[in-house]
Amino acid sequence: MDVNAAVAAVAAIGGLLTGVFAVLAFRWSEREQRRPTRSSLHTDAVLPPGVDTVLSVLRSSAVVLDESDSVVKASSAAYALGLVRGGKLTVDAMLKMARDTRRDGEIRQVELDLPRRGTGRGEALAVSARVAPLGSRLVLLLVEDLTEARRIEAVRRDFVANVSHELKTPVGALSLLAEAVMDASDDPEAVSRFAGRMQIEAARLTSLVQELIDLSRVQNDDPLDGAEPVRVDELVAEAIDRSRHPASTKAITMVSGGTDGLHIWGHRGQLAAALGNLVENAVNYSPARTRVGISARRVPAPGGSLIEIAVTDQGMGISEKDRERVFERFYRVDPARSRATGGTGLGLAIVKHVAASHGGEVTVWSSEGQGSTFTLRLPEAGSVRHRSRTIEPDRADSADRPTPPTDPHFEIPAPEVLP
């Protein structure tokens, strides 16, 4: 009995000690859980109430630094721009601004050009950085990306400069011709010659202003406003009629071919202007007694069929370096020849914007001395009708519309064989 009693006493003491250790371990665990961590000190105890919520809704990239220049809080945009890495601010100029602001409490702002990380190119990232004190210990850094705004401003500035130059040429010519007419008032033959030149310059000025208006419309208008199924045959016929007179003057034969009965879903006026510009360019840049062909066909594509409209000429062709820029505003492959033909350098830019706004594209194949082929690729009416609002096609009877001229002896280069 004495042995059993001793064993029982030892077991009781062991259980008591185990319970004491368990209670102590539980309380120590709770105390550790309640102890603020380094991250919680930064985000909860250090940041003033409500600041975390405000920073999360700002459009600018936000970074909060403490007195040791460590990042207390940073938005996802700041990480995306590469401003924060490893808990530190990576831009030395911004770090210096933050230290100066922490020292004297003054708000500072500066625009910087930062290297774009990970692109392998020399492109710069334009940003505007603003630093302000946040309480007594923290500094708030707000960074706004100005890269796109600067690009748009550069495009606008170049556009205004180009427009000013293009308008100055015919206006200056009209002014000089008017003076010449006044000086030659006693010479009817000279007056008639100068008046003819004035008409040419006035027509060029009118064409430039009209194309500027057209370009503005295709950039600002939604092609789904007033969208409808448009017959490709009708677009081709209108484009041919538009260039019939200059083509006959140069003895250029215009022919059409391809698949009949195709439809494109979009804005009829914009589509007619785009195809008309392609045909007009083909006629203007083709030598006399050549041919211009327009072909249309349906091609399968992911998400629905596409309609390809190819305009082929037998002109001088376009060099490889010029092919990459022919769709830029005011760019001319041959400025002297463009002025002789009355070109403004905006026609292909209009075509590009119309194609893009209709969910398509325009491409060019060309070989110097052999000619060029411009191809419009646009979604077929049936493939996009379901994702746009339903519009009842109340098209007038097309029997009264002109039929595109065809020539069975003219073989239009098929788009599939072009590079």
mmCIF file with all atom_site columns, N, CA, C and O in Angstrom, residues 255-285:
data_model
loop_
_atom_site.group_PDB
_atom_site.id
_atom_site.type_symbol
_atom_site.label_atom_id
_atom_site.label_alt_id
_atom_site.label_comp_id
_atom_site.label_asym_id
_atom_site.label_entity_id
_atom_site.label_seq_id
_atom_site.pdbx_PDB_ins_code
_atom_site.Cartn_x
_atom_site.Cartn_y
_atom_site.Cartn_z
_atom_site.occupancy
_atom_site.B_iso_or_equiv
_atom_site.pdbx_formal_charge
_atom_site.auth_seq_id
_atom_site.auth_comp_id
_atom_site.auth_asym_id
_atom_site.auth_atom_id
_atom_site.pdbx_PDB_model_num
ATOM 1   N N  . VAL A 1 255 ? -11.213 48.247 -112.873 1.00 0.00 ? 255 VAL A N  1
ATOM 2   C CA . VAL A 1 255 ? -12.023 47.035 -112.942 1.00 0.00 ? 255 VAL A CA 1
ATOM 3   C C  . VAL A 1 255 ? -12.238 46.483 -111.539 1.00 0.00 ? 255 VAL A C  1
ATOM 4   O O  . VAL A 1 255 ? -11.484 46.781 -110.613 1.00 0.00 ? 255 VAL A O  1
ATOM 5   N N  . SER A 1 256 ? -13.288 45.696 -111.388 1.00 0.00 ? 256 SER A N  1
ATOM 6   C CA . SER A 1 256 ? -13.585 45.087 -110.085 1.00 0.00 ? 256 SER A CA 1
ATOM 7   C C  . SER A 1 256 ? -13.885 43.620 -110.272 1.00 0.00 ? 256 SER A C  1
ATOM 8   O O  . SER A 1 256 ? -14.232 43.163 -111.370 1.00 0.00 ? 256 SER A O  1
ATOM 9   N N  . GLY A 1 257 ? -13.768 42.872 -109.199 1.00 0.00 ? 257 GLY A N  1
ATOM 10  C CA . GLY A 1 257 ? -14.031 41.441 -109.242 1.00 0.00 ? 257 GLY A CA 1
ATOM 11  C C  . GLY A 1 257 ? -14.120 40.876 -107.847 1.00 0.00 ? 257 GLY A C  1
ATOM 12  O O  . GLY A 1 257 ? -14.140 41.617 -106.860 1.00 0.00 ? 257 GLY A O  1
ATOM 13  N N  . GLY A 1 258 ? -14.134 39.556 -107.751 1.00 0.00 ? 258 GLY A N  1
ATOM 14  C CA . GLY A 1 258 ? -14.228 38.917 -106.450 1.00 0.00 ? 258 GLY A CA 1
ATOM 15  C C  . GLY A 1 258 ? -15.603 38.359 -106.187 1.00 0.00 ? 258 GLY A C  1
ATOM 16  O O  . GLY A 1 258 ? -16.408 38.125 -107.100 1.00 0.00 ? 258 GLY A O  1
ATOM 17  N N  . THR A 1 259 ? -15.924 38.186 -104.919 1.00 0.00 ? 259 THR A N  1
ATOM 18  C CA . THR A 1 259 ? -17.180 37.585 -104.484 1.00 0.00 ? 259 THR A CA 1
ATOM 19  C C  . THR A 1 259 ? -18.271 38.640 -104.418 1.00 0.00 ? 259 THR A C  1
ATOM 20  O O  . THR A 1 259 ? -18.061 39.722 -103.872 1.00 0.00 ? 259 THR A O  1
ATOM 21  N N  . ASP A 1 260 ? -19.428 38.320 -104.953 1.00 0.00 ? 260 ASP A N  1
ATOM 22  C CA . ASP A 1 260 ? -20.566 39.238 -104.902 1.00 0.00 ? 260 ASP A CA 1
ATOM 23  C C  . ASP A 1 260 ? -21.391 39.009 -103.637 1.00 0.00 ? 260 ASP A C  1
ATOM 24  O O  . ASP A 1 260 ? -21.308 37.965 -102.996 1.00 0.00 ? 260 ASP A O  1
ATOM 25  N N  . GLY A 1 261 ? -22.197 40.003 -103.290 1.00 0.00 ? 261 GLY A N  1
ATOM 26  C CA . GLY A 1 261 ? -23.159 39.857 -102.193 1.00 0.00 ? 261 GLY A CA 1
ATOM 27  C C  . GLY A 1 261 ? -22.559 39.912 -100.805 1.00 0.00 ? 261 GLY A C  1
ATOM 28  O O  . GLY A 1 261 ? -23.194 39.461 -99.840  1.00 0.00 ? 261 GLY A O  1
ATOM 29  N N  . LEU A 1 262 ? -21.371 40.474 -100.641 1.00 0.00 ? 262 LEU A N  1
ATOM 30  C CA . LEU A 1 262 ? -20.751 40.582 -99.316  1.00 0.00 ? 262 LEU A CA 1
ATOM 31  C C  . LEU A 1 262 ? -21.261 41.821 -98.598  1.00 0.00 ? 262 LEU A C  1
ATOM 32  O O  . LEU A 1 262 ? -21.599 42.828 -99.223  1.00 0.00 ? 262 LEU A O  1
ATOM 33  N N  . HIS A 1 263 ? -21.313 41.735 -97.258  1.00 0.00 ? 263 HIS A N  1
ATOM 34  C CA . HIS A 1 263 ? -21.784 42.856 -96.443  1.00 0.00 ? 263 HIS A CA 1
ATOM 35  C C  . HIS A 1 263 ? -20.813 43.119 -95.297  1.00 0.00 ? 263 HIS A C  1
ATOM 36  O O  . HIS A 1 263 ? -20.250 42.185 -94.715  1.00 0.00 ? 263 HIS A O  1
ATOM 37  N N  . ILE A 1 264 ? -20.649 44.400 -94.985  1.00 0.00 ? 264 ILE A N  1
ATOM 38  C CA . ILE A 1 264 ? -19.852 44.835 -93.842  1.00 0.00 ? 264 ILE A CA 1
ATOM 39  C C  . ILE A 1 264 ? -20.764 45.592 -92.896  1.00 0.00 ? 264 ILE A C  1
ATOM 40  O O  . ILE A 1 264 ? -21.628 46.352 -93.324  1.00 0.00 ? 264 ILE A O  1
ATOM 41  N N  . TRP A 1 265 ? -20.580 45.367 -91.594  1.00 0.00 ? 265 TRP A N  1
ATOM 42  C CA . TRP A 1 265 ? -21.404 46.043 -90.590  1.00 0.00 ? 265 TRP A CA 1
ATOM 43  C C  . TRP A 1 265 ? -20.655 47.277 -90.102  1.00 0.00 ? 265 TRP A C  1
ATOM 44  O O  . TRP A 1 265 ? -19.578 47.180 -89.529  1.00 0.00 ? 265 TRP A O  1
ATOM 45  N N  . GLY A 1 266 ? -21.221 48.460 -90.351  1.00 0.00 ? 266 GLY A N  1
ATOM 46  C CA . GLY A 1 266 ? -20.533 49.662 -89.904  1.00 0.00 ? 266 GLY A CA 1
ATOM 47  C C  . GLY A 1 266 ? -21.188 50.932 -90.401  1.00 0.00 ? 266 GLY A C  1
ATOM 48  O O  . GLY A 1 266 ? -22.344 50.935 -90.832  1.00 0.00 ? 266 GLY A O  1
ATOM 49  N N  . HIS A 1 267 ? -20.429 52.009 -90.350  1.00 0.00 ? 267 HIS A N  1
ATOM 50  C CA . HIS A 1 267 ? -20.902 53.332 -90.750  1.00 0.00 ? 267 HIS A CA 1
ATOM 51  C C  . HIS A 1 267 ? -20.648 53.504 -92.249  1.00 0.00 ? 267 HIS A C  1
ATOM 52  O O  . HIS A 1 267 ? -19.498 53.523 -92.695  1.00 0.00 ? 267 HIS A O  1
ATOM 53  N N  . ARG A 1 268 ? -21.717 53.644 -93.007  1.00 0.00 ? 268 ARG A N  1
ATOM 54  C CA . ARG A 1 268 ? -21.593 53.650 -94.465  1.00 0.00 ? 268 ARG A CA 1
ATOM 55  C C  . ARG A 1 268 ? -20.707 54.793 -94.956  1.00 0.00 ? 268 ARG A C  1
ATOM 56  O O  . ARG A 1 268 ? -19.839 54.608 -95.824  1.00 0.00 ? 268 ARG A O  1
ATOM 57  N N  . GLY A 1 269 ? -20.903 55.989 -94.415  1.00 0.00 ? 269 GLY A N  1
ATOM 58  C CA . GLY A 1 269 ? -20.130 57.133 -94.878  1.00 0.00 ? 269 GLY A CA 1
ATOM 59  C C  . GLY A 1 269 ? -18.644 56.961 -94.640  1.00 0.00 ? 269 GLY A C  1
ATOM 60  O O  . GLY A 1 269 ? -17.823 57.285 -95.518  1.00 0.00 ? 269 GLY A O  1
ATOM 61  N N  . GLN A 1 270 ? -18.255 56.456 -93.462  1.00 0.00 ? 270 GLN A N  1
ATOM 62  C CA . GLN A 1 270 ? -16.842 56.268 -93.170  1.00 0.00 ? 270 GLN A CA 1
ATOM 63  C C  . GLN A 1 270 ? -16.223 55.192 -94.052  1.00 0.00 ? 270 GLN A C  1
ATOM 64  O O  . GLN A 1 270 ? -15.100 55.337 -94.544  1.00 0.00 ? 270 GLN A O  1
ATOM 65  N N  . LEU A 1 271 ? -16.943 54.096 -94.255  1.00 0.00 ? 271 LEU A N  1
ATOM 66  C CA . LEU A 1 271 ? -16.430 53.016 -95.098  1.00 0.00 ? 271 LEU A CA 1
ATOM 67  C C  . LEU A 1 271 ? -16.264 53.481 -96.541  1.00 0.00 ? 271 LEU A C  1
ATOM 68  O O  . LEU A 1 271 ? -15.265 53.149 -97.203  1.00 0.00 ? 271 LEU A O  1
ATOM 69  N N  . ALA A 1 272 ? -17.220 54.261 -97.039  1.00 0.00 ? 272 ALA A N  1
ATOM 70  C CA . ALA A 1 272 ? -17.117 54.769 -98.404  1.00 0.00 ? 272 ALA A CA 1
ATOM 71  C C  . ALA A 1 272 ? -15.931 55.716 -98.551  1.00 0.00 ? 272 ALA A C  1
ATOM 72  O O  . ALA A 1 272 ? -15.211 55.696 -99.558  1.00 0.00 ? 272 ALA A O  1
ATOM 73  N N  . ALA A 1 273 ? -15.700 56.550 -97.525  1.00 0.00 ? 273 ALA A N  1
ATOM 74  C CA . ALA A 1 273 ? -14.565 57.473 -97.577  1.00 0.00 ? 273 ALA A CA 1
ATOM 75  C C  . ALA A 1 273 ? -13.241 56.713 -97.565  1.00 0.00 ? 273 ALA A C  1
ATOM 76  O O  . ALA A 1 273 ? -12.297 57.073 -98.298  1.00 0.00 ? 273 ALA A O  1
ATOM 77  N N  . ALA A 1 274 ? -13.147 55.654 -96.757  1.00 0.00 ? 274 ALA A N  1
ATOM 78  C CA . ALA A 1 274 ? -11.899 54.888 -96.664  1.00 0.00 ? 274 ALA A CA 1
ATOM 79  C C  . ALA A 1 274 ? -11.579 54.203 -97.992  1.00 0.00 ? 274 ALA A C  1
ATOM 80  O O  . ALA A 1 274 ? -10.459 54.324 -98.516  1.00 0.00 ? 274 ALA A O  1
ATOM 81  N N  . LEU A 1 275 ? -12.544 53.486 -98.552  1.00 0.00 ? 275 LEU A N  1
ATOM 82  C CA . LEU A 1 275 ? -12.288 52.792 -99.810  1.00 0.00 ? 275 LEU A CA 1
ATOM 83  C C  . LEU A 1 275 ? -12.079 53.793 -100.945 1.00 0.00 ? 275 LEU A C  1
ATOM 84  O O  . LEU A 1 275 ? -11.239 53.578 -101.831 1.00 0.00 ? 275 LEU A O  1
ATOM 85  N N  . GLY A 1 276 ? -12.823 54.898 -100.908 1.00 0.00 ? 276 GLY A N  1
ATOM 86  C CA . GLY A 1 276 ? -12.626 55.923 -101.926 1.00 0.00 ? 276 GLY A CA 1
ATOM 87  C C  . GLY A 1 276 ? -11.223 56.497 -101.904 1.00 0.00 ? 276 GLY A C  1
ATOM 88  O O  . GLY A 1 276 ? -10.627 56.772 -102.955 1.00 0.00 ? 276 GLY A O  1
ATOM 89  N N  . ASN A 1 277 ? -10.664 56.684 -100.717 1.00 0.00 ? 277 ASN A N  1
ATOM 90  C CA . ASN A 1 277 ? -9.295  57.190 -100.613 1.00 0.00 ? 277 ASN A CA 1
ATOM 91  C C  . ASN A 1 277 ? -8.285  56.208 -101.193 1.00 0.00 ? 277 ASN A C  1
ATOM 92  O O  . ASN A 1 277 ? -7.310  56.613 -101.844 1.00 0.00 ? 277 ASN A O  1
ATOM 93  N N  . LEU A 1 278 ? -8.484  54.915 -100.949 1.00 0.00 ? 278 LEU A N  1
ATOM 94  C CA . LEU A 1 278 ? -7.559  53.916 -101.494 1.00 0.00 ? 278 LEU A CA 1
ATOM 95  C C  . LEU A 1 278 ? -7.593  53.908 -103.017 1.00 0.00 ? 278 LEU A C  1
ATOM 96  O O  . LEU A 1 278 ? -6.543  53.863 -103.672 1.00 0.00 ? 278 LEU A O  1
ATOM 97  N N  . VAL A 1 279 ? -8.793  53.942 -103.590 1.00 0.00 ? 279 VAL A N  1
ATOM 98  C CA . VAL A 1 279 ? -8.906  53.931 -105.053 1.00 0.00 ? 279 VAL A CA 1
ATOM 99  C C  . VAL A 1 279 ? -8.362  55.224 -105.645 1.00 0.00 ? 279 VAL A C  1
ATOM 100 O O  . VAL A 1 279 ? -7.667  55.217 -106.678 1.00 0.00 ? 279 VAL A O  1
ATOM 101 N N  . GLU A 1 280 ? -8.649  56.341 -105.010 1.00 0.00 ? 280 GLU A N  1
ATOM 102 C CA . GLU A 1 280 ? -8.149  57.628 -105.505 1.00 0.00 ? 280 GLU A CA 1
ATOM 103 C C  . GLU A 1 280 ? -6.628  57.666 -105.489 1.00 0.00 ? 280 GLU A C  1
ATOM 104 O O  . GLU A 1 280 ? -5.992  58.149 -106.442 1.00 0.00 ? 280 GLU A O  1
ATOM 105 N N  . ASN A 1 281 ? -5.998  57.151 -104.417 1.00 0.00 ? 281 ASN A N  1
ATOM 106 C CA . ASN A 1 281 ? -4.536  57.092 -104.365 1.00 0.00 ? 281 ASN A CA 1
ATOM 107 C C  . ASN A 1 281 ? -3.980  56.203 -105.463 1.00 0.00 ? 281 ASN A C  1
ATOM 108 O O  . ASN A 1 281 ? -2.960  56.519 -106.087 1.00 0.00 ? 281 ASN A O  1
ATOM 109 N N  . ALA A 1 282 ? -4.649  55.063 -105.687 1.00 0.00 ? 282 ALA A N  1
ATOM 110 C CA . ALA A 1 282 ? -4.181  54.143 -106.730 1.00 0.00 ? 282 ALA A CA 1
ATOM 111 C C  . ALA A 1 282 ? -4.192  54.811 -108.099 1.00 0.00 ? 282 ALA A C  1
ATOM 112 O O  . ALA A 1 282 ? -3.269  54.635 -108.902 1.00 0.00 ? 282 ALA A O  1
ATOM 113 N N  . VAL A 1 283 ? -5.225  55.589 -108.386 1.00 0.00 ? 283 VAL A N  1
ATOM 114 C CA . VAL A 1 283 ? -5.317  56.285 -109.668 1.00 0.00 ? 283 VAL A CA 1
ATOM 115 C C  . VAL A 1 283 ? -4.276  57.393 -109.755 1.00 0.00 ? 283 VAL A C  1
ATOM 116 O O  . VAL A 1 283 ? -3.583  57.554 -110.774 1.00 0.00 ? 283 VAL A O  1
ATOM 117 N N  . ASN A 1 284 ? -4.144  58.173 -108.684 1.00 0.00 ? 284 ASN A N  1
ATOM 118 C CA . ASN A 1 284 ? -3.225  59.312 -108.714 1.00 0.00 ? 284 ASN A CA 1
ATOM 119 C C  . ASN A 1 284 ? -1.780  58.896 -108.871 1.00 0.00 ? 284 ASN A C  1
ATOM 120 O O  . ASN A 1 284 ? -0.978  59.611 -109.496 1.00 0.00 ? 284 ASN A O  1
ATOM 121 N N  . TYR A 1 285 ? -1.396  57.750 -108.294 1.00 0.00 ? 285 TYR A N  1
ATOM 122 C CA . TYR A 1 285 ? -0.002  57.341 -108.321 1.00 0.00 ? 285 TYR A CA 1
ATOM 123 C C  . TYR A 1 285 ? 0.274   56.264 -109.361 1.00 0.00 ? 285 TYR A C  1
ATOM 124 O O  . TYR A 1 285 ? 1.333   55.634 -109.333 1.00 0.00 ? 285 TYR A O  1
#
